[in-house]
mmCIF file with all atom_site columns, C-alpha atoms in Angstrom:
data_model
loop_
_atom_site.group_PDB
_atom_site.id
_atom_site.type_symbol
_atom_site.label_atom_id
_atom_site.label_alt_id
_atom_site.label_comp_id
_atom_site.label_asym_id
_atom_site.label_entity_id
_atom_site.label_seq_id
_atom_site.pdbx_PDB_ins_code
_atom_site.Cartn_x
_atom_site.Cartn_y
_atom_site.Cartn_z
_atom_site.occupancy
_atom_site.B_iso_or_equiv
_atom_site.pdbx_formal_charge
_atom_site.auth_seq_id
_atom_site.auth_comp_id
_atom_site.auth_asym_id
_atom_site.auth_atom_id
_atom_site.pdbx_PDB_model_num
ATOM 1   C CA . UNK A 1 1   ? -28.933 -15.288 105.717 1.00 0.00 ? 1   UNK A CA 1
ATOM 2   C CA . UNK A 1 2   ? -26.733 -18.455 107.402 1.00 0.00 ? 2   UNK A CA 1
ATOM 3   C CA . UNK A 1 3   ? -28.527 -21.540 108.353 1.00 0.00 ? 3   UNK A CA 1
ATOM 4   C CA . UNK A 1 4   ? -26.606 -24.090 109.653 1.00 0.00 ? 4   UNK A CA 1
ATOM 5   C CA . UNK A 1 5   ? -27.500 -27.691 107.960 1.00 0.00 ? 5   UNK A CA 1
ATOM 6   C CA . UNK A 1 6   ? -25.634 -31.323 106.925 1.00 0.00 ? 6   UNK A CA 1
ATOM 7   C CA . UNK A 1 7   ? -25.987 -31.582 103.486 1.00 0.00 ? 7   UNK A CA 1
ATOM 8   C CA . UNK A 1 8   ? -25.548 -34.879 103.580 1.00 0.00 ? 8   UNK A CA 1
ATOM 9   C CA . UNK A 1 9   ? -28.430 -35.294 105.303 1.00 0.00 ? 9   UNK A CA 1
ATOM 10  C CA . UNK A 1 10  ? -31.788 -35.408 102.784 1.00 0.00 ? 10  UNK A CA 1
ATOM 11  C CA . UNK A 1 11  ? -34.397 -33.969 105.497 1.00 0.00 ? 11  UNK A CA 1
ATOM 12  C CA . UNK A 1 12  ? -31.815 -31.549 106.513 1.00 0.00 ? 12  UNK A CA 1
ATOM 13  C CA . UNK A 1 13  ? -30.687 -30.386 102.993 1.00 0.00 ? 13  UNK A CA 1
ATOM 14  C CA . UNK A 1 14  ? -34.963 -29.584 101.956 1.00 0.00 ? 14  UNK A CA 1
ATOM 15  C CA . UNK A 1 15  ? -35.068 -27.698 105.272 1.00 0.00 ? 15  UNK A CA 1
ATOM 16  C CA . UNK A 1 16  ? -32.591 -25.464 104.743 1.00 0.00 ? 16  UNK A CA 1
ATOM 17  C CA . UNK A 1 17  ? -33.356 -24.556 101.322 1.00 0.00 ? 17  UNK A CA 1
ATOM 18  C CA . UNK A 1 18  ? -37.381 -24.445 102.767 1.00 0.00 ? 18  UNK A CA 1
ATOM 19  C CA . UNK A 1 19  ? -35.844 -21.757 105.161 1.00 0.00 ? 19  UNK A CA 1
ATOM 20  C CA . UNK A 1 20  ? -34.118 -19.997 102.726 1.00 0.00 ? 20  UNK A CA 1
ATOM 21  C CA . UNK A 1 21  ? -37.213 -19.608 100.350 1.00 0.00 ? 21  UNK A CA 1
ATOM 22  C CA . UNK A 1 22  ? -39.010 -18.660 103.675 1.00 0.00 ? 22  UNK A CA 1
ATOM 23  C CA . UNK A 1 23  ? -36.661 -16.103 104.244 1.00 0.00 ? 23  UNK A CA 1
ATOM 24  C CA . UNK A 1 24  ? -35.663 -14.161 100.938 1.00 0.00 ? 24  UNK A CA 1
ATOM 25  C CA . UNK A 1 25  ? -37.985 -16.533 98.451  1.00 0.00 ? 25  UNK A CA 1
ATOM 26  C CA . UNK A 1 26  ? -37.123 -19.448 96.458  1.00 0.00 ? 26  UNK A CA 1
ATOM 27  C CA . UNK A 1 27  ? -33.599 -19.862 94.769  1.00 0.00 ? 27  UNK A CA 1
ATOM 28  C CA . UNK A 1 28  ? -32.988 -19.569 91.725  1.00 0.00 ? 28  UNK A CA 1
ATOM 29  C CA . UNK A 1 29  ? -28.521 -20.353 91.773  1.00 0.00 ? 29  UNK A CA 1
ATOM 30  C CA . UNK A 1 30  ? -27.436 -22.962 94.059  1.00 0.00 ? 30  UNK A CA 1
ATOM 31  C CA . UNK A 1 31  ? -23.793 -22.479 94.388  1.00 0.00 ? 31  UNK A CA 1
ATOM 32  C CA . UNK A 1 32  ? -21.557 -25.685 95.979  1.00 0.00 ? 32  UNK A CA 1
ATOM 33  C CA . UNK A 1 33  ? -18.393 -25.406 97.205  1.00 0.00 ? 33  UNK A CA 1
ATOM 34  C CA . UNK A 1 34  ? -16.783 -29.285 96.991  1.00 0.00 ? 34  UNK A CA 1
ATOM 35  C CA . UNK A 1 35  ? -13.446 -30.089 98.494  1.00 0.00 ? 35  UNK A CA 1
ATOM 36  C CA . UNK A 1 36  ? -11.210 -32.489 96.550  1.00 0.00 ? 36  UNK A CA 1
ATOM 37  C CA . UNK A 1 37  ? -7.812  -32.632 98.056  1.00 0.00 ? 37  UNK A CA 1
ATOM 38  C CA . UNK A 1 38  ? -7.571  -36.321 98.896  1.00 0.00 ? 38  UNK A CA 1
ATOM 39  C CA . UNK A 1 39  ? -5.804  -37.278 102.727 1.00 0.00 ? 39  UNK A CA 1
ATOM 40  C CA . UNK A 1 40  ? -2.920  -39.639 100.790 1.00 0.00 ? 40  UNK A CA 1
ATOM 41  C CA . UNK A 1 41  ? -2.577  -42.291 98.188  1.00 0.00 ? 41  UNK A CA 1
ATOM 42  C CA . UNK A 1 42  ? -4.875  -45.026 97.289  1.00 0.00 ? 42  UNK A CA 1
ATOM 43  C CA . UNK A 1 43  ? -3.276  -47.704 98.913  1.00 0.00 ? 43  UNK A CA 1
ATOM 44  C CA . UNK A 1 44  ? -2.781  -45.977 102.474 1.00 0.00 ? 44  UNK A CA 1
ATOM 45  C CA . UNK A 1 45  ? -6.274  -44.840 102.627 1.00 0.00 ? 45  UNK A CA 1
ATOM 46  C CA . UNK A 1 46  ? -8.628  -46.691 105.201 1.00 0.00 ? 46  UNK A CA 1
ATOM 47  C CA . UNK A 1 47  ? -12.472 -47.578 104.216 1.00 0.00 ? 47  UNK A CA 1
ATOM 48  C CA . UNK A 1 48  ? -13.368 -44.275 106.225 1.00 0.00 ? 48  UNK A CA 1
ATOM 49  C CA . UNK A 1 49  ? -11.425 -42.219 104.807 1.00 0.00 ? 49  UNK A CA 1
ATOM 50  C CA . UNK A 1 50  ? -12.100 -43.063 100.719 1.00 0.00 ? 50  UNK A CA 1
ATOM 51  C CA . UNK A 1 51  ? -15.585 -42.731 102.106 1.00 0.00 ? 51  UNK A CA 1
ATOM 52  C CA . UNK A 1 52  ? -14.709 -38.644 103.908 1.00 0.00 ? 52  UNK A CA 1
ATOM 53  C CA . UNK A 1 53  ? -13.232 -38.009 100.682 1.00 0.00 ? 53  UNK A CA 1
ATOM 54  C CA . UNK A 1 54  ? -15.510 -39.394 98.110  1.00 0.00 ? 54  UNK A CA 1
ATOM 55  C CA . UNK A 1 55  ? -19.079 -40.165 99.027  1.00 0.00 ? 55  UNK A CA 1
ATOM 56  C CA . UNK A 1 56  ? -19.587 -37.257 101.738 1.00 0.00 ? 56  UNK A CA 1
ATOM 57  C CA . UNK A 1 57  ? -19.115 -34.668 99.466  1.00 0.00 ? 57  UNK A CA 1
ATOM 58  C CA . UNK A 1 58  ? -20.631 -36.098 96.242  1.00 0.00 ? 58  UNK A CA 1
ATOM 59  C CA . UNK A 1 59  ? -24.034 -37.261 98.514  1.00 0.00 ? 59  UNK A CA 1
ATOM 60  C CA . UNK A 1 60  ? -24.241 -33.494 100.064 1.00 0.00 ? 60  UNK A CA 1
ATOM 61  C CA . UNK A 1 61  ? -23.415 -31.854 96.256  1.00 0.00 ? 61  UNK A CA 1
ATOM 62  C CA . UNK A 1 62  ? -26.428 -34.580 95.199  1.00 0.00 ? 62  UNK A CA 1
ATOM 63  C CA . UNK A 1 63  ? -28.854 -33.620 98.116  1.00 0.00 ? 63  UNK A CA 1
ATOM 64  C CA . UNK A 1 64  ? -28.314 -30.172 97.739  1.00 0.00 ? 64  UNK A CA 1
ATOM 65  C CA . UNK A 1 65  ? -29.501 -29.971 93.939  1.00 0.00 ? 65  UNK A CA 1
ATOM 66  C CA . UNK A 1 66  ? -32.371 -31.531 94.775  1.00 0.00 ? 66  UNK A CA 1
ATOM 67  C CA . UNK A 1 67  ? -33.112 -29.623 97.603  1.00 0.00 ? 67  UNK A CA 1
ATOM 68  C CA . UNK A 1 68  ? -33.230 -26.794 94.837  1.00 0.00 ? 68  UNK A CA 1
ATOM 69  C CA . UNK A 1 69  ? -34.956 -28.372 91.879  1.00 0.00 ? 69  UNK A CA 1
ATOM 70  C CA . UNK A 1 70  ? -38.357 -27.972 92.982  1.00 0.00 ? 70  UNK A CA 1
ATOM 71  C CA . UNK A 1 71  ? -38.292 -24.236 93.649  1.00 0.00 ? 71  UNK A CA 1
ATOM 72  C CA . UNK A 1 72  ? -36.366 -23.853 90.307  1.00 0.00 ? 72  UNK A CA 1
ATOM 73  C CA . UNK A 1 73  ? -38.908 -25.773 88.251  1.00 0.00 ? 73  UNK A CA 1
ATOM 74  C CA . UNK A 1 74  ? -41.785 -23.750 89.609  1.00 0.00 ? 74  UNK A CA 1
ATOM 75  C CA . UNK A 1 75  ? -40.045 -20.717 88.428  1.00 0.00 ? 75  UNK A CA 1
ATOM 76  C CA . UNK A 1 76  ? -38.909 -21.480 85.229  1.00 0.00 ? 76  UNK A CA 1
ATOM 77  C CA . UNK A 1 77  ? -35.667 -22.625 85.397  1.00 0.00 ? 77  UNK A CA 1
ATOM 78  C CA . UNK A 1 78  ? -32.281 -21.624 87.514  1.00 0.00 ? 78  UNK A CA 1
ATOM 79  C CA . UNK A 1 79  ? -28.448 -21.879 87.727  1.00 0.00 ? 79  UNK A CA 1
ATOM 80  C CA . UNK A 1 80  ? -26.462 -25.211 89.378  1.00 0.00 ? 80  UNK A CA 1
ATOM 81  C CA . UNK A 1 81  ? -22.615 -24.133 89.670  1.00 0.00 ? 81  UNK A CA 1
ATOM 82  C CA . UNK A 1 82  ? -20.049 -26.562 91.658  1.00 0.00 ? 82  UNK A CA 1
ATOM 83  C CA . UNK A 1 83  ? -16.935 -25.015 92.222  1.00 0.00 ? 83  UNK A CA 1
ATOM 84  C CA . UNK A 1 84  ? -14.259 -27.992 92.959  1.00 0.00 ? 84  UNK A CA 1
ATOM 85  C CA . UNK A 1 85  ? -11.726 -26.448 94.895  1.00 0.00 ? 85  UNK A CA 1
ATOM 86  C CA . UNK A 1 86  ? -8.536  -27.973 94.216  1.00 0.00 ? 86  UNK A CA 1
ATOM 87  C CA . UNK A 1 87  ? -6.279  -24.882 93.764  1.00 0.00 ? 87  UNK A CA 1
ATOM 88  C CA . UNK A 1 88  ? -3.097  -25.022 95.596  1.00 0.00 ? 88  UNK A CA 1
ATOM 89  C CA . UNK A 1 89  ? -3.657  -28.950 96.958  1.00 0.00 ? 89  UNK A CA 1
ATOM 90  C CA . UNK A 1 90  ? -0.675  -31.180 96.340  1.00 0.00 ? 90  UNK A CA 1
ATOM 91  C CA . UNK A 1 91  ? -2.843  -34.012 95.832  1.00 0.00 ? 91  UNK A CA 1
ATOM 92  C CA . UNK A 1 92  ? -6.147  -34.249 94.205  1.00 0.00 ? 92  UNK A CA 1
ATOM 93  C CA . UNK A 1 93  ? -8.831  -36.458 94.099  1.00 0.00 ? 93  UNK A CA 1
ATOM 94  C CA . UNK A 1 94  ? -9.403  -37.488 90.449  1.00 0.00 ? 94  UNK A CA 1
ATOM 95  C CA . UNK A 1 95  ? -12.224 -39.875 91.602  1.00 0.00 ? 95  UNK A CA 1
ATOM 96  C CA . UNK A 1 96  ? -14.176 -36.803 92.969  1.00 0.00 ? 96  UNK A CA 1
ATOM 97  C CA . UNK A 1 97  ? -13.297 -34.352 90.149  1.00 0.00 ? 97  UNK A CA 1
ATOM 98  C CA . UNK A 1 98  ? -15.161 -37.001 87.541  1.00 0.00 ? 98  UNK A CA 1
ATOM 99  C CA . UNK A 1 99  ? -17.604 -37.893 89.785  1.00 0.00 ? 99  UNK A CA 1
ATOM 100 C CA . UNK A 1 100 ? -19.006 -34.196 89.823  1.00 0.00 ? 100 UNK A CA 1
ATOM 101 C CA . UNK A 1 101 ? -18.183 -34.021 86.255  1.00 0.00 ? 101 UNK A CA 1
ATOM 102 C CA . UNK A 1 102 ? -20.298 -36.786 85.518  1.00 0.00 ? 102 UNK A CA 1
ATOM 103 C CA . UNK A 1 103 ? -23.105 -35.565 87.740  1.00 0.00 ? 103 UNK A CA 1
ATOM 104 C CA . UNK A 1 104 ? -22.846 -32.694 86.384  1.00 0.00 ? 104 UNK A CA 1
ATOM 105 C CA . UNK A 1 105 ? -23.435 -33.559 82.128  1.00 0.00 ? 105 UNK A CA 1
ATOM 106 C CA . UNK A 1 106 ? -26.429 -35.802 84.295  1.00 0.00 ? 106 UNK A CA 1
ATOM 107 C CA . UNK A 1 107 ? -27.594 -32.738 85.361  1.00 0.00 ? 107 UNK A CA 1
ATOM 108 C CA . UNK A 1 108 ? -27.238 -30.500 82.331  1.00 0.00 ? 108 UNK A CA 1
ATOM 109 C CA . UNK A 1 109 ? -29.022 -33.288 80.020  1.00 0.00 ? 109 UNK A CA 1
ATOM 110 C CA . UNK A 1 110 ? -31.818 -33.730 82.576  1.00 0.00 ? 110 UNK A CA 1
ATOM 111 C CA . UNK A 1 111 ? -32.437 -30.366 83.363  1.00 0.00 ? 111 UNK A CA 1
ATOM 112 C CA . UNK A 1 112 ? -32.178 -28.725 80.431  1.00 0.00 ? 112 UNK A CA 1
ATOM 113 C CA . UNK A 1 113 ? -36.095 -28.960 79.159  1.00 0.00 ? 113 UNK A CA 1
ATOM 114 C CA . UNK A 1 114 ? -36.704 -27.510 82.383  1.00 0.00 ? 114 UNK A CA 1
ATOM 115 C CA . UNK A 1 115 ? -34.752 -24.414 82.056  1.00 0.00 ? 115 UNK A CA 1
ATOM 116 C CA . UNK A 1 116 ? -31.928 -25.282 84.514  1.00 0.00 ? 116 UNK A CA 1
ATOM 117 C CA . UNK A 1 117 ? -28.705 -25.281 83.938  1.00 0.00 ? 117 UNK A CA 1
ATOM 118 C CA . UNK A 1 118 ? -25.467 -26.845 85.175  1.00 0.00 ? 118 UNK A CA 1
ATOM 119 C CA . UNK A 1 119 ? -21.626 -26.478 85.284  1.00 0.00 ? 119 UNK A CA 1
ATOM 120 C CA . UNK A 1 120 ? -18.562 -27.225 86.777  1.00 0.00 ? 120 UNK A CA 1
ATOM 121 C CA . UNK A 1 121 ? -15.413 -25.269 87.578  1.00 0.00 ? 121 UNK A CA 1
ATOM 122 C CA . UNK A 1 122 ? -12.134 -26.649 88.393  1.00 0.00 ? 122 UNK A CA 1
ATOM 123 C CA . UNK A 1 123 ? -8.518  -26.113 88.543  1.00 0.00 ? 123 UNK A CA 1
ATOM 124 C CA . UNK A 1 124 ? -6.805  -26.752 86.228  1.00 0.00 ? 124 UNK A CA 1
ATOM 125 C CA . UNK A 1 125 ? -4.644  -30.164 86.150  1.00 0.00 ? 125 UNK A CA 1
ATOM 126 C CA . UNK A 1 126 ? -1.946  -30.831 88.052  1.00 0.00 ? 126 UNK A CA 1
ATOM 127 C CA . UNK A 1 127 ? -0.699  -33.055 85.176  1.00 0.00 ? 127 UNK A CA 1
ATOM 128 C CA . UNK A 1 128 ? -1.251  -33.379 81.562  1.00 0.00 ? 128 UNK A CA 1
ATOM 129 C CA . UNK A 1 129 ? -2.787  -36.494 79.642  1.00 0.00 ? 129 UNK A CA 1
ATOM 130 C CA . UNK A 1 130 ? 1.063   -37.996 79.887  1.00 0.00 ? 130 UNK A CA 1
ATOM 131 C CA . UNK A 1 131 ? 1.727   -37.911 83.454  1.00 0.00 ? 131 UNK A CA 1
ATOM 132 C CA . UNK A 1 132 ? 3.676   -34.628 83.438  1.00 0.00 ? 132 UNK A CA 1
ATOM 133 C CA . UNK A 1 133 ? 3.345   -31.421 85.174  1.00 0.00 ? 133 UNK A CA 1
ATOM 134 C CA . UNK A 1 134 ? 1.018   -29.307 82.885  1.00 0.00 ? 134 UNK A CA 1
ATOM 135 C CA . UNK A 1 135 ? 2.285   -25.822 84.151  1.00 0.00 ? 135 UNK A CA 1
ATOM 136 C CA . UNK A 1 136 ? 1.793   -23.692 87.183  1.00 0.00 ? 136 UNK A CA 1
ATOM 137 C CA . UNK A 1 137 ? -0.781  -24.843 89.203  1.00 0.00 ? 137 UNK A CA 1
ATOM 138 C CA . UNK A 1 138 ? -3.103  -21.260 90.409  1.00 0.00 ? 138 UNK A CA 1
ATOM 139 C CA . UNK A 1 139 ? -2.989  -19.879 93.618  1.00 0.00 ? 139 UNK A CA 1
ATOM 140 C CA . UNK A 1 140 ? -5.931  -20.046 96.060  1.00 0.00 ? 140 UNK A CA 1
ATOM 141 C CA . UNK A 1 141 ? -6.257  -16.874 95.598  1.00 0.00 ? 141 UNK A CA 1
ATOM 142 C CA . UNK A 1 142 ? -5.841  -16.648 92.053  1.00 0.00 ? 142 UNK A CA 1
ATOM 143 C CA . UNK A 1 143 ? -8.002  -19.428 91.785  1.00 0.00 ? 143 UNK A CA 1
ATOM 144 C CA . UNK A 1 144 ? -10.769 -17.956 93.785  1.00 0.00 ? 144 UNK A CA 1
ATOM 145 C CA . UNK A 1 145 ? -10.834 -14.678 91.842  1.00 0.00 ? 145 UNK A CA 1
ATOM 146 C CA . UNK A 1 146 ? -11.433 -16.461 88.272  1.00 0.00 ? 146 UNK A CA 1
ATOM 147 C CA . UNK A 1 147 ? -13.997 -18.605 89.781  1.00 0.00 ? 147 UNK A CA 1
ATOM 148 C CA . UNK A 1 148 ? -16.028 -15.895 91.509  1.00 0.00 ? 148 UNK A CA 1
ATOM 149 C CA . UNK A 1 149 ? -16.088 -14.110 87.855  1.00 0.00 ? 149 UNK A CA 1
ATOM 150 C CA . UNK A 1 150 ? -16.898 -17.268 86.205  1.00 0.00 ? 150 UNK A CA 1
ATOM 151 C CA . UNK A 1 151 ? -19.579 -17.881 88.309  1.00 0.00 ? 151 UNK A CA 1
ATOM 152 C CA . UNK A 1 152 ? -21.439 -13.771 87.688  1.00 0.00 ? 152 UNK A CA 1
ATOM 153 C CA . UNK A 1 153 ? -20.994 -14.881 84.244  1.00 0.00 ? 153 UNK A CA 1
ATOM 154 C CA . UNK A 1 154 ? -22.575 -18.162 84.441  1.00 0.00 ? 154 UNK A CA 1
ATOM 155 C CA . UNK A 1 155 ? -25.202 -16.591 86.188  1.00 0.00 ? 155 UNK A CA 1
ATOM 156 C CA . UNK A 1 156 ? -25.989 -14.032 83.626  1.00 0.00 ? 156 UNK A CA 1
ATOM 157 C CA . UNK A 1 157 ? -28.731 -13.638 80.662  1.00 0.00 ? 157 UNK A CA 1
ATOM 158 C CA . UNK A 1 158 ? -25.188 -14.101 78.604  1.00 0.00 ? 158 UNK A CA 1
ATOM 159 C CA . UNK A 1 159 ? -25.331 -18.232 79.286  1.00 0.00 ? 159 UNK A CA 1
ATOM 160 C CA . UNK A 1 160 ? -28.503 -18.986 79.010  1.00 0.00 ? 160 UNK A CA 1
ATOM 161 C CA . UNK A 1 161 ? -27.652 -21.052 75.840  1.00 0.00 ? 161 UNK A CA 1
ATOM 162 C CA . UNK A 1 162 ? -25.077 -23.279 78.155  1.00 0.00 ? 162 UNK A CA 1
ATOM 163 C CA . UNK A 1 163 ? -25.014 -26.264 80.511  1.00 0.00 ? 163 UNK A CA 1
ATOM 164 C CA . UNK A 1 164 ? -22.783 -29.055 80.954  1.00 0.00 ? 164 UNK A CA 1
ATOM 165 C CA . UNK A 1 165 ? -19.899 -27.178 80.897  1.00 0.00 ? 165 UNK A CA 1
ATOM 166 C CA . UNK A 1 166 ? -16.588 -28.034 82.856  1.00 0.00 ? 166 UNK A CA 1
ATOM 167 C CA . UNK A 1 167 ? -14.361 -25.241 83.612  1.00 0.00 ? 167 UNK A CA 1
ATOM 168 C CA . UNK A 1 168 ? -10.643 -25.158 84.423  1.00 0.00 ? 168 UNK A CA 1
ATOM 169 C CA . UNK A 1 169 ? -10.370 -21.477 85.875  1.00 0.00 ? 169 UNK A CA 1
ATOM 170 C CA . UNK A 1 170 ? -7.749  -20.057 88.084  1.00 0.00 ? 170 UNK A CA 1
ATOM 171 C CA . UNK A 1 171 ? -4.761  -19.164 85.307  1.00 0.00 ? 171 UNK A CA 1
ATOM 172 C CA . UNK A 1 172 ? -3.283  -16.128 85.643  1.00 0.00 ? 172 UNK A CA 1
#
């Protein structure tokens, strides 16, 4: 089932997933796919572009979990996976990366009680703690094939005892 929405949109977002449930019944994974390549340094960016790169995709990651929650709480609990795709960009956005990362422990704590759980996967670093290259950055491809097997695996009986986690998938 497709259905066309703007996450960032809250009326939009509670539609969808009200179509959704409609269609094959409520969810019970809500899986978000979040950009983070940034367009440039800090310093060159306008005021409309920090915004593209930060706030759109953090607001429609936001609206779309609670698009979900209700449906999950009814049922008993459910799975919230963010995939951050960085693999293969030459420049990340850091701000972004924490920002889900920090949503997503929000999440975890929160949700927890309620049977729902949270995580994040990443890339790994570009650079270590000291500035340096850490090691080869994944491919796209390699990147997507971790994090599609991460993600059965998060949504199996296996994890039920885990939220909060952040991921760095995508090494060979």
């Amino acid at each position: 089932m497709a259905v066309r929405t703007d996450w960032t949109d809250a009326a939009s977002a509670d539609a969808a997933i009200g179509q959704v449930s409609a269609g094959l019944g409520d969810p019970s994974v809500l899986l978000t796919v979040v950009p983070v390549a940034g367009p440039g340094q800090l310093h060159a960016l306008s005021q409309e572009q920090w915004t593209d790169t930060t706030a759109v995709p953090l607001r429609a990651v936001f609206l779309a979990c609670q698009a979900v929650l209700d449906p999950m709480i009814k049922n008993g609990g459910g799975r919230i996976i963010t995939v951050a795709d960085a693999a293969g960009a030459e420049t990340e956005n850091a701000t972004v990366r924490t920002a889900l990362e920090g949503l997503t422990r929000t999440m975890a704590l929160e949700l927890a009680p309620l049977g729902i759980t949270a995580h994040l996967l990443t890339a790994p670093l570009p650079v270590d703690q000291l500035g340096t290259r850490a090691g080869r950055i994944p491919t796209a491809a390699e990147f997507s094939a971790q994090a599609a097997r991460t993600v059965v695996m998060l949504t199996g009986t296996a994890a039920d005892p885990l939220t909060g986690q952040a991921l760095r998938v995508g090494t060979p």
